[in-house]
Amino acid sequence: MISLESKADYHIHANYNDHSSSDMTVPNIIKVATEKELNKIAITEHVRKTSGWIPGYLAEVYNIKKIVSDLDILPGFETKILSDGTIDFPERYKQYYIIASFHTKYVKKEVWINALNSVLEIECVDVIGHLAPEESFNLTTVELDDLARSIKKNDKVIELNAKYVRPPLEWVSVFKQHGVKFHLGSDAHRLEDIGNFNSINHLVQYVNA
């Protein structure tokens, strides 16, 4: 039986990016996570190779970690999977917690599959975020089995994403059969979404069954 950490949220965005609410400050995230009795969170800010805010962001997270004792805080990043199978990420920060996700539609299935398979082999990537097919394609049974084997072989975690309600249940089923690891990510860009996994209760229940 697989048991998900229901009091952990591994995908939260602060306001260092231009997508989150202005009140998604690091202190506010910690306050809300504590109020919701979470015991572990990952702050995973959107990042690019050219991002200049990283040192200030990490300093703020580490400063607050020093004074918070009842919440495990992982500083990290969410990076974009590029069409050539690399990630848009500054390599000098590879020791941090890293989610790799598709943020661009590549339309062609072979481009998508090749990019994902390459990213699965990148050692510093910890998690594949909000994974799902594009509207233009789905995976065959053979392709999905091959993907599950690659995820398992490379020891990556698949995120159950509450914002986009992903992956599809069919994919979660195949991944579970292959022993793939899962965890929960709200993908919160608003304070009220932190630790809220109601939208993926069906996926959580399936994984925990």
CSV table of C-alpha atoms in Angstrom, one decimal:
chain,number,residue,atom,x,y,z
A,1,MET,CA,0.0,0.0,0.0
A,2,ILE,CA,1.2,3.5,-0.9
A,3,SER,CA,0.6,6.2,1.7
A,4,LEU,CA,0.7,9.9,0.7
A,5,GLU,CA,1.8,12.5,3.1
A,6,SER,CA,-1.5,14.3,3.6
A,7,LYS,CA,0.1,17.1,5.7
A,8,ALA,CA,2.8,17.9,3.1
A,9,ASP,CA,2.6,20.3,0.2
A,10,TYR,CA,5.5,20.0,-2.2
A,11,HIS,CA,4.6,22.7,-4.7
A,12,ILE,CA,4.0,26.3,-3.5
A,13,HIS,CA,4.8,29.5,-5.3
A,14,ALA,CA,5.9,32.7,-3.6
A,15,ASN,CA,5.6,36.2,-5.1
A,16,TYR,CA,9.1,36.3,-6.6
A,17,ASN,CA,7.4,35.4,-9.9
A,18,ASP,CA,4.8,37.4,-11.7
A,19,HIS,CA,2.1,34.7,-11.5
A,20,SER,CA,1.3,34.6,-7.8
A,21,SER,CA,-0.8,36.9,-5.6
A,22,SER,CA,1.2,39.8,-4.1
A,23,ASP,CA,0.5,38.5,-0.6
A,24,MET,CA,2.2,35.2,-1.4
A,25,THR,CA,5.2,36.3,0.7
A,26,VAL,CA,7.4,33.7,2.3
A,27,PRO,CA,6.3,34.7,5.8
A,28,ASN,CA,2.7,34.5,4.8
A,29,ILE,CA,3.2,31.1,3.2
A,30,ILE,CA,4.7,29.8,6.5
A,31,LYS,CA,1.9,31.4,8.5
A,32,VAL,CA,-0.8,29.7,6.4
A,33,ALA,CA,0.9,26.4,6.3
A,34,THR,CA,1.3,26.4,10.0
A,35,GLU,CA,-2.4,27.4,10.5
A,36,LYS,CA,-3.4,24.5,8.3
A,37,GLU,CA,-1.2,22.2,10.4
A,38,LEU,CA,1.1,21.1,7.6
A,39,ASN,CA,4.3,19.5,8.7
A,40,LYS,CA,6.3,19.9,5.4
A,41,ILE,CA,6.2,22.3,2.5
A,42,ALA,CA,8.4,23.0,-0.6
A,43,ILE,CA,8.5,26.5,-1.9
A,44,THR,CA,9.2,26.0,-5.6
A,45,GLU,CA,9.5,29.3,-7.4
A,46,HIS,CA,9.3,29.5,-11.2
A,47,VAL,CA,12.9,29.9,-12.4
A,48,ARG,CA,14.8,30.5,-15.6
A,49,LYS,CA,18.5,30.4,-16.4
A,50,THR,CA,18.4,34.2,-16.4
A,51,SER,CA,16.5,34.7,-13.1
A,52,GLY,CA,18.3,37.3,-11.0
A,53,TRP,CA,16.2,37.1,-7.8
A,54,ILE,CA,17.5,33.7,-6.7
A,55,PRO,CA,20.0,34.8,-4.0
A,56,GLY,CA,17.5,37.0,-2.3
A,57,TYR,CA,14.8,34.3,-2.4
A,58,LEU,CA,17.1,31.7,-0.9
A,59,ALA,CA,18.3,34.0,1.8
A,60,GLU,CA,14.8,34.8,2.8
A,61,VAL,CA,13.8,31.2,3.0
A,62,TYR,CA,16.9,30.2,5.0
A,63,ASN,CA,16.4,33.1,7.4
A,64,ILE,CA,12.9,32.1,8.2
A,65,LYS,CA,13.9,28.4,8.4
A,66,LYS,CA,16.1,29.4,11.3
A,67,ILE,CA,13.2,30.6,13.4
A,68,VAL,CA,10.5,28.0,12.4
A,69,SER,CA,10.7,24.7,14.3
A,70,ASP,CA,7.4,23.0,13.7
A,71,LEU,CA,7.4,23.1,9.9
A,72,ASP,CA,10.0,21.5,7.5
A,73,ILE,CA,10.6,23.9,4.7
A,74,LEU,CA,12.3,22.9,1.5
A,75,PRO,CA,13.7,25.7,-0.7
A,76,GLY,CA,13.4,24.9,-4.3
A,77,PHE,CA,12.4,25.7,-7.9
A,78,GLU,CA,10.0,24.7,-10.7
A,79,THR,CA,11.7,24.7,-14.0
A,80,LYS,CA,10.4,24.4,-17.6
A,81,ILE,CA,11.0,21.3,-19.7
A,82,LEU,CA,12.4,22.5,-23.0
A,83,SER,CA,11.8,20.8,-26.4
A,84,ASP,CA,15.4,19.5,-26.6
A,85,GLY,CA,15.1,17.6,-23.3
A,86,THR,CA,17.0,20.1,-21.2
A,87,ILE,CA,15.6,22.3,-18.4
A,88,ASP,CA,15.6,26.1,-18.2
A,89,PHE,CA,17.6,26.2,-15.0
A,90,PRO,CA,20.9,27.7,-13.7
A,91,GLU,CA,23.0,24.6,-13.0
A,92,ARG,CA,24.8,26.2,-10.0
A,93,TYR,CA,21.6,25.7,-7.9
A,94,LYS,CA,21.2,22.0,-8.8
A,95,GLN,CA,21.5,20.9,-5.2
A,96,TYR,CA,18.1,22.4,-4.4
A,97,TYR,CA,14.7,20.7,-4.7
A,98,ILE,CA,13.7,20.8,-8.3
A,99,ILE,CA,10.3,20.2,-10.1
A,100,ALA,CA,10.5,19.9,-13.9
A,101,SER,CA,7.2,20.6,-15.7
A,102,PHE,CA,5.9,21.2,-19.2
A,103,HIS,CA,4.8,24.8,-19.6
A,104,THR,CA,4.9,24.8,-23.4
A,105,LYS,CA,2.7,22.8,-25.8
A,106,TYR,CA,4.9,21.0,-28.3
A,107,VAL,CA,2.0,19.5,-30.2
A,108,LYS,CA,4.1,16.6,-31.7
A,109,LYS,CA,4.0,13.6,-29.4
A,110,GLU,CA,7.5,12.4,-30.3
A,111,VAL,CA,8.9,15.8,-29.3
A,112,TRP,CA,7.1,15.6,-26.0
A,113,ILE,CA,8.1,12.0,-25.3
A,114,ASN,CA,11.8,12.5,-26.2
A,115,ALA,CA,12.0,15.7,-24.1
A,116,LEU,CA,10.4,14.0,-21.1
A,117,ASN,CA,12.6,10.9,-21.3
A,118,SER,CA,15.7,13.1,-21.5
A,119,VAL,CA,14.6,15.1,-18.4
A,120,LEU,CA,14.0,11.9,-16.5
A,121,GLU,CA,17.7,11.2,-16.8
A,122,ILE,CA,18.7,14.5,-15.4
A,123,GLU,CA,20.0,13.6,-11.9
A,124,CYS,CA,19.2,16.9,-10.2
A,125,VAL,CA,15.5,16.7,-11.1
A,126,ASP,CA,13.5,15.4,-8.2
A,127,VAL,CA,9.9,15.6,-9.4
A,128,ILE,CA,7.8,15.8,-12.6
A,129,GLY,CA,5.1,18.3,-12.1
A,130,HIS,CA,1.5,18.4,-13.4
A,131,LEU,CA,2.1,15.6,-15.9
A,132,ALA,CA,-0.6,15.0,-18.6
A,133,PRO,CA,-0.9,14.6,-22.3
A,134,GLU,CA,-1.5,17.6,-24.6
A,135,GLU,CA,-4.8,18.0,-26.2
A,136,SER,CA,-3.3,16.9,-29.6
A,137,PHE,CA,-2.3,13.4,-28.4
A,138,ASN,CA,-2.5,10.7,-25.8
A,139,LEU,CA,-0.1,7.9,-25.1
A,140,THR,CA,-0.7,4.3,-26.2
A,141,THR,CA,-0.7,1.5,-23.6
A,142,VAL,CA,2.9,0.6,-24.6
A,143,GLU,CA,4.1,4.2,-24.5
A,144,LEU,CA,2.6,4.7,-21.0
A,145,ASP,CA,4.1,1.5,-19.7
A,146,ASP,CA,7.5,2.6,-21.2
A,147,LEU,CA,7.1,6.0,-19.5
A,148,ALA,CA,6.3,4.4,-16.1
A,149,ARG,CA,9.4,2.1,-16.4
A,150,SER,CA,11.6,5.1,-17.1
A,151,ILE,CA,10.1,7.1,-14.2
A,152,LYS,CA,10.7,4.2,-11.9
A,153,LYS,CA,14.2,3.5,-13.2
A,154,ASN,CA,15.3,7.1,-12.7
A,155,ASP,CA,13.7,7.3,-9.3
A,156,LYS,CA,11.6,10.4,-10.0
A,157,VAL,CA,8.5,11.3,-8.0
A,158,ILE,CA,5.2,12.1,-9.9
A,159,GLU,CA,3.3,14.9,-8.4
A,160,LEU,CA,-0.5,14.7,-7.9
A,161,ASN,CA,-1.3,18.3,-8.8
A,162,ALA,CA,-4.3,20.0,-7.3
A,163,LYS,CA,-4.4,23.1,-9.5
A,164,TYR,CA,-4.6,21.2,-12.8
A,165,VAL,CA,-6.0,17.9,-11.5
A,166,ARG,CA,-3.2,15.8,-13.0
A,167,PRO,CA,-2.0,13.2,-14.0
A,168,PRO,CA,-5.1,11.5,-15.5
A,169,LEU,CA,-6.4,8.6,-13.4
A,170,GLU,CA,-5.4,6.1,-16.1
A,171,TRP,CA,-1.8,7.3,-15.9
A,172,VAL,CA,-1.8,7.2,-12.1
A,173,SER,CA,-3.1,3.6,-12.3
A,174,VAL,CA,-0.2,2.5,-14.6
A,175,PHE,CA,2.4,4.4,-12.6
A,176,LYS,CA,1.1,2.8,-9.4
A,177,GLN,CA,1.4,-0.7,-11.0
A,178,HIS,CA,5.0,0.0,-11.8
A,179,GLY,CA,5.8,1.2,-8.2
A,180,VAL,CA,6.3,4.9,-9.1
A,181,LYS,CA,6.4,7.2,-6.1
A,182,PHE,CA,3.8,10.0,-5.7
A,183,HIS,CA,3.4,13.1,-3.6
A,184,LEU,CA,1.0,16.0,-3.3
A,185,GLY,CA,1.4,19.5,-4.7
A,186,SER,CA,-1.2,22.2,-4.5
A,187,ASP,CA,0.7,24.4,-7.1
A,188,ALA,CA,-0.6,27.2,-4.9
A,189,HIS,CA,-0.4,30.8,-6.3
A,190,ARG,CA,-2.8,32.0,-3.7
A,191,LEU,CA,-2.7,31.6,0.1
A,192,GLU,CA,-6.0,29.9,0.3
A,193,ASP,CA,-4.8,27.1,-2.0
A,194,ILE,CA,-1.9,26.0,0.2
A,195,GLY,CA,-2.4,22.5,1.3
A,196,ASN,CA,-5.8,22.2,-0.4
A,197,PHE,CA,-6.1,18.9,-2.2
A,198,ASN,CA,-9.9,18.6,-2.5
A,199,SER,CA,-9.8,18.6,-6.3
A,200,ILE,CA,-7.6,15.5,-6.4
A,201,ASN,CA,-9.3,13.5,-3.7
A,202,HIS,CA,-10.1,10.8,-6.2
A,203,LEU,CA,-6.4,10.4,-7.2
A,204,VAL,CA,-5.3,10.4,-3.5
A,205,GLN,CA,-7.8,7.7,-2.7
A,206,TYR,CA,-6.8,5.6,-5.6
A,207,VAL,CA,-3.1,5.8,-4.8
A,208,ASN,CA,-3.8,5.1,-1.1
A,209,ALA,CA,-6.1,2.1,-1.8
